[in-house]
XYZ file of C-alpha atoms in Angstrom:
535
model
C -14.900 -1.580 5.074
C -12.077 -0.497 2.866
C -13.005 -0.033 -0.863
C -9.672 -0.956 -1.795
C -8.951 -5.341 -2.525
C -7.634 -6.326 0.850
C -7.009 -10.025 -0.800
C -3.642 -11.662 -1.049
C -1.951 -11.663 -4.779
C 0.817 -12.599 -6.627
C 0.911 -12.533 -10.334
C 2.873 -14.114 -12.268
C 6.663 -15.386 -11.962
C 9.684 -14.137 -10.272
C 11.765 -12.445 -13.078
C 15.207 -12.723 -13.183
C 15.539 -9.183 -11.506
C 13.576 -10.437 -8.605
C 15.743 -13.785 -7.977
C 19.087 -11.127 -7.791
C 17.063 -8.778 -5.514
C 16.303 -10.896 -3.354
C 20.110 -12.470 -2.858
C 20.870 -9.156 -2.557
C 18.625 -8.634 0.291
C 19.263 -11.679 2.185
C 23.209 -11.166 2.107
C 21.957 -7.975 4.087
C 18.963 -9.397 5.903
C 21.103 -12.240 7.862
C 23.619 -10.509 9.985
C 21.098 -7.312 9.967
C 18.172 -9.570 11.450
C 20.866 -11.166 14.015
C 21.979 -7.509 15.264
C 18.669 -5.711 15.442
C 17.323 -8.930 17.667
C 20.079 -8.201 19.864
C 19.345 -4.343 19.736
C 16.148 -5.400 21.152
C 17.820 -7.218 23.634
C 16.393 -10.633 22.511
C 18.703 -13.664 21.072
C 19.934 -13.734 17.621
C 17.425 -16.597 16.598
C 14.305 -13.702 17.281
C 15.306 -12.143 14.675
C 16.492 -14.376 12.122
C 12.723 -16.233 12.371
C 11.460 -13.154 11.540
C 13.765 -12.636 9.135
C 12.620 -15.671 6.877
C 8.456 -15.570 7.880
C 8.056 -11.780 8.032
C 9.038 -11.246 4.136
C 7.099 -14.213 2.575
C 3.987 -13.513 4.584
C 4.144 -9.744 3.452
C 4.500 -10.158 0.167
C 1.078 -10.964 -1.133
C -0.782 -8.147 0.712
C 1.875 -5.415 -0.482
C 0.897 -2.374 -2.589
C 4.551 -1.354 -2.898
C 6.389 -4.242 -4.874
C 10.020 -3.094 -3.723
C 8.829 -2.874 0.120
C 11.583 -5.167 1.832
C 9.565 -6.582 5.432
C 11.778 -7.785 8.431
C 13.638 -6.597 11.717
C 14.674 -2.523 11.854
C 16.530 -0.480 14.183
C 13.500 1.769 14.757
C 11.280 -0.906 15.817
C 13.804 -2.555 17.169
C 14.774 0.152 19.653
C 10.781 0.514 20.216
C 10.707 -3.106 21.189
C 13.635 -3.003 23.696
C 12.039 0.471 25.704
C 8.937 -2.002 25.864
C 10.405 -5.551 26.861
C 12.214 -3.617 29.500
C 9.358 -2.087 31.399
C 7.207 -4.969 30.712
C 9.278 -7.829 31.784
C 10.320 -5.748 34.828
C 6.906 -5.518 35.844
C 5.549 -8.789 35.486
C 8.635 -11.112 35.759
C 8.108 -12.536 32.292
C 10.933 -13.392 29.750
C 11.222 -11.387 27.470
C 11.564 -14.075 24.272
C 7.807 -14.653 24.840
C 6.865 -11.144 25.616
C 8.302 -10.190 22.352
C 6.654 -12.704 20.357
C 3.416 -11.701 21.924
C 4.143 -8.190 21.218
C 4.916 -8.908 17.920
C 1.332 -10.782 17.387
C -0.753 -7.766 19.233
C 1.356 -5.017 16.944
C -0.015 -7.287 13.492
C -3.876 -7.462 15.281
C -3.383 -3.488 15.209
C -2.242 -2.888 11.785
C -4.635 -5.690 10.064
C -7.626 -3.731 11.773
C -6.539 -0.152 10.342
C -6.145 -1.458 7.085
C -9.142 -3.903 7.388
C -11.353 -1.305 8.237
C -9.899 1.395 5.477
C -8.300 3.730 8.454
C -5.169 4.014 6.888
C -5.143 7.507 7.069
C -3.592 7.288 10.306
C -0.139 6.875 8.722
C -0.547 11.012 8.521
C -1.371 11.708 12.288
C 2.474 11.473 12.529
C 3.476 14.910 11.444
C 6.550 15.340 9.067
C 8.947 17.569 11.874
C 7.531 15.633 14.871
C 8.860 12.329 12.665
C 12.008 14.110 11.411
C 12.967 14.382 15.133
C 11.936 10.981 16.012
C 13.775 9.232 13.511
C 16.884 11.388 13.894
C 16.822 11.115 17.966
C 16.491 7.351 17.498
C 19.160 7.104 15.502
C 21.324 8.658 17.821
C 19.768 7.078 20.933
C 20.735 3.434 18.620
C 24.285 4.481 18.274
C 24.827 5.066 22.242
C 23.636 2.090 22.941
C 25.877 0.744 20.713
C 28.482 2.556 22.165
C 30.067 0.124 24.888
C 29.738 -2.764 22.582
C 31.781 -0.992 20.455
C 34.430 -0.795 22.593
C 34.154 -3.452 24.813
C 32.881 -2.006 27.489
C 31.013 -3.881 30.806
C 29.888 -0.942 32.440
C 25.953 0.045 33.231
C 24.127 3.576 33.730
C 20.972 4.702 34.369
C 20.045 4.862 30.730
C 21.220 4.886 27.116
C 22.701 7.694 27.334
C 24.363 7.415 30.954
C 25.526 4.265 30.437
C 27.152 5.546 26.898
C 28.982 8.752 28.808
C 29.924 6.011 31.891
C 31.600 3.519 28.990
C 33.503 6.680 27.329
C 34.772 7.662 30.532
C 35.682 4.165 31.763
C 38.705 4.494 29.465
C 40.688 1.439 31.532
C 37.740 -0.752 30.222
C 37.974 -0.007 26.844
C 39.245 -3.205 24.790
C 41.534 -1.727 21.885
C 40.734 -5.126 19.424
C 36.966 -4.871 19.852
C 36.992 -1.207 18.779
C 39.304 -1.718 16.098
C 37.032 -4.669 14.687
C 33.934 -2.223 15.460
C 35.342 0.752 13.283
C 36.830 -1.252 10.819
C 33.154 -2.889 10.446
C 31.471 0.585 10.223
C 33.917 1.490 7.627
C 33.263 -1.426 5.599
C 29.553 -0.825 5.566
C 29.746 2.616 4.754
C 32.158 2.917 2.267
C 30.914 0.227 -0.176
C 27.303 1.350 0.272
C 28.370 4.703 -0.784
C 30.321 3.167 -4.041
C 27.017 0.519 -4.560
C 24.463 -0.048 -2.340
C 24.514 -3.602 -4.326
C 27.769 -4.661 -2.536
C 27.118 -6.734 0.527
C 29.023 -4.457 2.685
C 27.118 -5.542 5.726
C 28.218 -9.893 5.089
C 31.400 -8.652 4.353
C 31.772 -6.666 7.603
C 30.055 -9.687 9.606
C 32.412 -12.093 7.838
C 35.558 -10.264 8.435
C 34.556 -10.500 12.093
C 34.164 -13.932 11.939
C 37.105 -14.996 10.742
C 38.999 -12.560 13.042
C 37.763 -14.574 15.794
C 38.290 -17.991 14.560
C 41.446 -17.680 12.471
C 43.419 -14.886 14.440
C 41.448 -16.136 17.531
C 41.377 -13.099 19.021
C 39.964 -12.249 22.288
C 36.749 -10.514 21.957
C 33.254 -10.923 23.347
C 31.152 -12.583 20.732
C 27.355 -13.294 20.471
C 27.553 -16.990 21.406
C 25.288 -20.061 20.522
C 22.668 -19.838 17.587
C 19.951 -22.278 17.848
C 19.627 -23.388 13.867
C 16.303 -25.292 14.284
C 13.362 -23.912 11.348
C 10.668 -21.556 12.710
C 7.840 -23.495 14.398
C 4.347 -22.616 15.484
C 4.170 -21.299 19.143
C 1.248 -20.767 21.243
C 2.068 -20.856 24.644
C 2.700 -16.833 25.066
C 1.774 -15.012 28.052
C -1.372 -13.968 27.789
C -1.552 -12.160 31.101
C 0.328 -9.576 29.797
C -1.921 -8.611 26.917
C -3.227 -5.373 29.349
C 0.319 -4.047 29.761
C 1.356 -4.593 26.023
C -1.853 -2.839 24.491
C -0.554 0.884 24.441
C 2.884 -0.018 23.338
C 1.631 -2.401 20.452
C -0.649 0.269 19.314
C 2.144 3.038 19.643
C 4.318 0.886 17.624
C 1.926 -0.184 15.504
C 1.518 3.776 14.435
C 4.902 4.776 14.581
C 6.609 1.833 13.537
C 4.468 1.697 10.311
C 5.416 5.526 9.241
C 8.786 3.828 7.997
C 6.837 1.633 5.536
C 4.710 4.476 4.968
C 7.900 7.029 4.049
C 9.118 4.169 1.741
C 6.388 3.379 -0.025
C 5.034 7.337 -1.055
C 9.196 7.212 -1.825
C 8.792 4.665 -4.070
C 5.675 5.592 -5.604
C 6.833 9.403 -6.459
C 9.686 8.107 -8.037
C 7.911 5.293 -10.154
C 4.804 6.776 -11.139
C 2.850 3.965 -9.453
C -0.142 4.539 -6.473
C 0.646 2.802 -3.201
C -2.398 2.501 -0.490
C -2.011 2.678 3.030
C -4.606 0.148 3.977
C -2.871 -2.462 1.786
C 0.190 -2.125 3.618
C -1.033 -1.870 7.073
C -2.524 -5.329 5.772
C 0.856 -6.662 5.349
C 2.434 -5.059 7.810
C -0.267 -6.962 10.288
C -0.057 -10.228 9.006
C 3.880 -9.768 8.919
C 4.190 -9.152 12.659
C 1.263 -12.064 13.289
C 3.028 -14.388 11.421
C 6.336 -13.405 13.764
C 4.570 -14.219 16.815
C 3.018 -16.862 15.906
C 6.942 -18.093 15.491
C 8.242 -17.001 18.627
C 10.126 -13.661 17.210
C 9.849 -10.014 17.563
C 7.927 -6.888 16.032
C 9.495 -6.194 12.108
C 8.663 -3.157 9.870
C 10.026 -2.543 6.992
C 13.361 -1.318 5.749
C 15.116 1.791 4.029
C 18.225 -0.005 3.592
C 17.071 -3.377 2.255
C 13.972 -1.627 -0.204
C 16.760 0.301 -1.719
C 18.923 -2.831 -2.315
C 16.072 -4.251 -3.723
C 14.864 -1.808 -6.396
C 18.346 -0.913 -7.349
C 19.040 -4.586 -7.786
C 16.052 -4.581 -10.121
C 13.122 -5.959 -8.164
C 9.878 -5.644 -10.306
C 7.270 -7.481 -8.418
C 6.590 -9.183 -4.480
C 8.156 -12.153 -5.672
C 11.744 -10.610 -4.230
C 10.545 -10.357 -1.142
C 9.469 -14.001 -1.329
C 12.563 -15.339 -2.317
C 14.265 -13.279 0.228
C 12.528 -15.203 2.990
C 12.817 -18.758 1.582
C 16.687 -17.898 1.072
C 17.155 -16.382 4.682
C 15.210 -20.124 5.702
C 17.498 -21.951 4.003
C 20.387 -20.432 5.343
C 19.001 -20.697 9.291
C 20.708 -24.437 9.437
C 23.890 -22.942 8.774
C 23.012 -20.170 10.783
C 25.447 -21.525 13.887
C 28.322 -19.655 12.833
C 26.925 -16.150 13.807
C 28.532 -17.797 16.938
C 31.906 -16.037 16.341
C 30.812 -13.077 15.357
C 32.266 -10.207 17.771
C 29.521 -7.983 19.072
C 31.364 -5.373 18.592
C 31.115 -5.866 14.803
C 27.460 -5.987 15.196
C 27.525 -2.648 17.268
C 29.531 -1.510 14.351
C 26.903 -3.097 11.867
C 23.910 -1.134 13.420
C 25.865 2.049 14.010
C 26.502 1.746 10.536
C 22.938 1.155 9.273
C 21.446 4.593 11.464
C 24.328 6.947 10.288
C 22.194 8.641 7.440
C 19.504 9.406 10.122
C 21.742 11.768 12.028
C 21.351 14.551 9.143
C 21.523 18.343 10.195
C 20.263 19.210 6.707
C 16.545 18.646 7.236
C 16.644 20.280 10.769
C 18.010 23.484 8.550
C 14.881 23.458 6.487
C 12.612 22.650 9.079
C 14.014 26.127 11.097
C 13.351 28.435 7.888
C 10.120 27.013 7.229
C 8.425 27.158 10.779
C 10.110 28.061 13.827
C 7.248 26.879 15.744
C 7.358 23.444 14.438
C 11.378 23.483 14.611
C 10.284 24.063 18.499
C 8.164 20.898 18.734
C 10.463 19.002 16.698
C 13.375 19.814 19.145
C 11.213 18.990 22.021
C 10.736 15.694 20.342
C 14.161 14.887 20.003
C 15.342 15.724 23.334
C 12.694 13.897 24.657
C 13.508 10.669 22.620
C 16.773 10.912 24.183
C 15.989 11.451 27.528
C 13.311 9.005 27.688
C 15.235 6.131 25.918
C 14.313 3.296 25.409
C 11.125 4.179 26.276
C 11.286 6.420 23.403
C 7.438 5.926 22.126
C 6.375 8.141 24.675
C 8.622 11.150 23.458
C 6.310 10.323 20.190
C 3.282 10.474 21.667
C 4.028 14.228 23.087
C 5.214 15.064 20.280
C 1.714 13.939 18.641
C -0.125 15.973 21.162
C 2.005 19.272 20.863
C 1.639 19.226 17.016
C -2.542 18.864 17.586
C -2.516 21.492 20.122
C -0.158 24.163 18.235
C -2.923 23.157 15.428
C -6.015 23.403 17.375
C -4.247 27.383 18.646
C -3.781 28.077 15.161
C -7.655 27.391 14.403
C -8.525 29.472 17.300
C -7.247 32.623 15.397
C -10.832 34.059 14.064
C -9.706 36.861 12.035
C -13.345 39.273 11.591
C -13.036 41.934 9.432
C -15.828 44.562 10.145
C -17.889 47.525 8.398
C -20.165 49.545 8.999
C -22.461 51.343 6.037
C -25.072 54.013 6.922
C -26.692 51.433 9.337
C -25.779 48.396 7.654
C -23.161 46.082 9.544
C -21.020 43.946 7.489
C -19.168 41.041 9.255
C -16.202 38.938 7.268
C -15.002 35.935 9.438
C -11.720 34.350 8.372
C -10.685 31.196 9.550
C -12.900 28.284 10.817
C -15.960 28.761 12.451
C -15.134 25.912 15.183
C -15.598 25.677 18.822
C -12.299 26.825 19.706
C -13.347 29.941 17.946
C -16.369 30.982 18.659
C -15.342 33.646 21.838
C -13.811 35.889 19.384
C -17.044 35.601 17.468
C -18.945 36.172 20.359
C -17.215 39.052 21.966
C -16.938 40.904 17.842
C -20.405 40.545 17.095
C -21.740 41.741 20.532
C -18.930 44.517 20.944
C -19.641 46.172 17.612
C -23.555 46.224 17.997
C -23.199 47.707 21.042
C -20.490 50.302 19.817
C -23.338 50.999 16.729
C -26.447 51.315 18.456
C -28.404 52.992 15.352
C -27.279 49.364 13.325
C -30.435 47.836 11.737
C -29.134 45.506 9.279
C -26.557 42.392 10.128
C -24.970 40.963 7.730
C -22.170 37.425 8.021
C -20.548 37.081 5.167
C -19.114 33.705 4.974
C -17.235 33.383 2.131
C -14.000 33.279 3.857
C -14.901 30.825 6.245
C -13.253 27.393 5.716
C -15.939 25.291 7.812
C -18.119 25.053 10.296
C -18.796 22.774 12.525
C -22.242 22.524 14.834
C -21.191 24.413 17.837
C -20.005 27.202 15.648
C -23.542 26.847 13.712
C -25.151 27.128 17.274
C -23.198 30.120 18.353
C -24.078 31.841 15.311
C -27.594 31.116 15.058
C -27.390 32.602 18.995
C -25.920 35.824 18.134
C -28.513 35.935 14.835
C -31.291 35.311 17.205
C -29.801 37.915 19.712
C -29.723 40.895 16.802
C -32.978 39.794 15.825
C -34.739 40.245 19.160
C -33.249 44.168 19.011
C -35.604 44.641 16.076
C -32.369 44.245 13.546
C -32.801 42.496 10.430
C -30.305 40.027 9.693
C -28.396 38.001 7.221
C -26.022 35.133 5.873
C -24.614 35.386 2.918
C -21.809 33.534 1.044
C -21.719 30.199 2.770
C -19.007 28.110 1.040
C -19.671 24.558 0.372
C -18.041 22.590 3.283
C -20.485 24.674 5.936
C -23.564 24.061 3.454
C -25.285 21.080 5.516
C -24.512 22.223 8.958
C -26.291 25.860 8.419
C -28.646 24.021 6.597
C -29.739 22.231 9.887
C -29.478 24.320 12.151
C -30.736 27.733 10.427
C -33.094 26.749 8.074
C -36.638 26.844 9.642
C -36.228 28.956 12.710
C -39.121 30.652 13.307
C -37.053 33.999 14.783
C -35.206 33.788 11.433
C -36.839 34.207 8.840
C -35.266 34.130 5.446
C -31.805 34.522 7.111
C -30.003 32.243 4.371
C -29.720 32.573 0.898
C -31.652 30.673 -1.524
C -28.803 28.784 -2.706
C -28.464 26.913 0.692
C -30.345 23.322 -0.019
C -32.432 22.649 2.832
C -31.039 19.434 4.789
C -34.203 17.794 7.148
C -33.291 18.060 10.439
C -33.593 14.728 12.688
C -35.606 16.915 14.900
C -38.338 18.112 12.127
C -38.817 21.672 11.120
C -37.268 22.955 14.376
C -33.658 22.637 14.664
C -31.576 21.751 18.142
C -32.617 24.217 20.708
C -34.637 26.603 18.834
C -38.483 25.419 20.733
C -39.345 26.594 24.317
C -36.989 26.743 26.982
C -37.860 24.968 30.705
């Protein structure tokens, strides 16, 4: 169990900072929440649910006070690879699948967080999640791409079906691009003179009054159901087996935006954020969205930096956020008019800043290796789009095995005094390491037969863990059988315990630690594992 208070709070009152915040959010949140539901392929009303429940559910569990909860691109574009495959498979709609993703995604995070694992936010490296976020971003604006301009045509892909719409140039539709690019423009440019001015309404709005007053002929996003969120139950439970791995992929990946905010946040204000606190509201975020019928949320760059500039001080924005964006769902029917290629212009918009070469400069000075992995990331995100979590999960894997090769390199520095053989191990005595032990130790004895004295210094070795122990304590008991006397000196701290156990009391090595090593009972008594007789 977590040490840290998992319990929901909220002190105090809203200040006045809070109440503008959170305007300022929800003249974001609304046409955000109906364009990253559609991103996800699901209908507007998915998202703006969400929207409303997600925040006000969050904010009592939050350890960052300016963390803004609700629909993203990121998780949106995870939640589209998955509905596709899913629904595909099993014949389900996807409105419910999403929902039920949604509600398996919160059961993931409330158990990390419950059960104090939030470390887990790390296992994400920095390049591997450079190239994620980047790729996605890219992967979100060619999907975007035929909306954009009007385009009906379908590839094999994100990215085929992008190249098929560019080429298509007889399909384009000249108003629908105009609106788009006008709608990116607006989005960009005022966030760049005040992230406080609601470029995003302003974009949506122009676009619906295009359609209405100029009544121009564009494709638009159609019908809104207005009806308040409602409890729903009835999800398809069959499909828990296929969901699992993507709700727990998600669940992981999705959560390293909240994570990047929140250390953000805290570097800049001086204040401690915990991960298990926001896994916690994370979890009950995304179970409180499918319990409503909606989709998977996470939280937001974009709307946690409108907040805090607009001077949220406490949870309470995020609160008043949601019961705004509730309010307005009655109202919410005339989204109808709103061109989709303004939303395609409103998402585009909202991913630009992720699609920076800068960082990928860095990363290339700093380690070519990881630049490698990193690129192998992003290509795959592309290539494997929507099904983009996978990418992530290689990218996972290639960082822990370019790790677990970098641990294999025992560096042994070797000398030999008169007959007295000194051994200095750098690295970590591990069980990927223990060959070059192995093949050192027994290569130098042999190449020194007139040694009688052994001695493994330690002092350079960063841990050890039991097979490395047992290896050791093998070649120890291997020099000692050729009459040689031999020794362990210098054991730092973190190998302590595990020499302890497995050295301490063998009766074919006598006094082979020094006395500083506190002996540690072994569960097997006064013989450790594998020193009695042999069948």
């Amino acid at each position: 169990m977590a040490d840290v208070d998992l319990r929901p709070v909220m002190e105090g009152r809203p200040h006045r900072g809070d109440l503008l915040a959170g305007l300022s959010v929800t003249l974001v949140l609304l046409p955000q929440a109906v364009a990253y539901a559609v991103l996800a392929g699901l209908p507007p009303r998915s998202g703006l649910v969400v929207a409303g429940v997600s925040t006000i559910v969050a904010a009592p569990f939050v350890s960052s006070p300016l963390l803004q909860t609700g629909p993203t691109a990121i998780t949106s574009l995870l939640t589209l690879g998955t509905l596709a495959s899913v629904s595909s498979t099993t014949g389900v709609d996807v409105v419910p699948l999403a929902a039920l993703l949604a509600l398996l995604v919160g059961v993931v995070r409330v158990v990390i967080g419950w059960r104090g694992a939030g470390e887990v936010a790390y296992l994400v490296s920095e390049p591997v999640l450079l190239a994620f976020t980047s790729a996605a971003g890219l992967v979100i604006m060619l999907s975007q791409l035929p909306k954009l301009i009007g385009s009906e045509v379908t590839g094999d892909g994100v990215a085929a079906t992008a190249v098929l719409a560019l080429l298509d140039t007889d399909g384009w539709v000249i108003t629908a691009l105009a609106l788009g690019a006008l709608a990116i423009a607006t989005v960009y440019v005022l966030n760049e003179v005040n992230p406080l001015l609601p470029g995003v309404l302003l974009a949506a709005a122009g676009g619906i009054v295009a359609t209405t007053v100029l009544d121009l002929d564009v494709a638009v996003v159609g019908e809104v159901p207005t009806a308040l969120p409602s409890f729903e139950l009835g999800l398809p439970w069959g499909a828990i087996p296929q969901l699992a791995v993507p709700a727990l992929v998600i669940g992981l990946v999705g959560f390293s935006e909240a994570s990047a905010i929140a250390r953000s946040f805290a570097t800049q204000s001086g204040r401690r954020w915990n991960a298990d606190r926001e896994f916690v509201s994370q979890g009950v975020a995304n179970i409180a969205a499918g319990l409503v019928g909606g989709m998977p949320v996470g939280a937001s760059f974009s709307r946690s930096a409108i907040n805090r500039a607009a001077g949220a001080s406490s949870p309470w924005s995020g609160v008043v956020t949601g019961v705004l964006v509730l309010v307005a769902l009655p109202f919410a029917g005339v989204i109808a008019d709103l061109p989709k290629a303004v939303l395609a212009g409103i998402i585009i918009a909202a991913v630009l800043g992720l699609v920076d070469p800068a960082p990928w400069l860095e990363l290339r000075q700093y380690s070519r290796q990881q630049f490698m992995i990193a690129l192998i990331t992003y290509v795959l995100t592309i290539l494997f789009a929507p099904q983009i979590q996978w990418a992530v999960l290689i990218g996972v894997l290639l960082v822990i095995g370019a790790h677990l090769r970098r641990e294999r390199r025992l560096e042994i520095d070797a000398d030999v005094t008169r007959t007295t053989l000194r051994l200095h191990p750098i690295g970590i005595l591990h069980f990927g390491a223990v060959q070059r032990l192995e093949d050192q130790v027994r290569t130098l004895l042999a190449d020194h037969p007139d040694v009688d004295r052994l001695v493994v210094h330690l002092g350079r070795i960063g841990r050890t863990d039991v097979t490395g122990a047992l290896v050791l304590r093998r070649l120890l008991r291997e020099a000692a059988g050729r009459g040689i006397t031999v020794r362990v000196e210098d054991i730092t701290a973190p190998s302590r315990k595990i020499l302890g156990r497995v050295l301490d009391g063998d009766p074919l090595l006598p006094d082979v630690l020094p006395s500083d090593v506190e002996e540690v009972p072994s569960p097997w008594g006064r013989t450790p594992f594998g020193t009695g007789p042999r069948a």
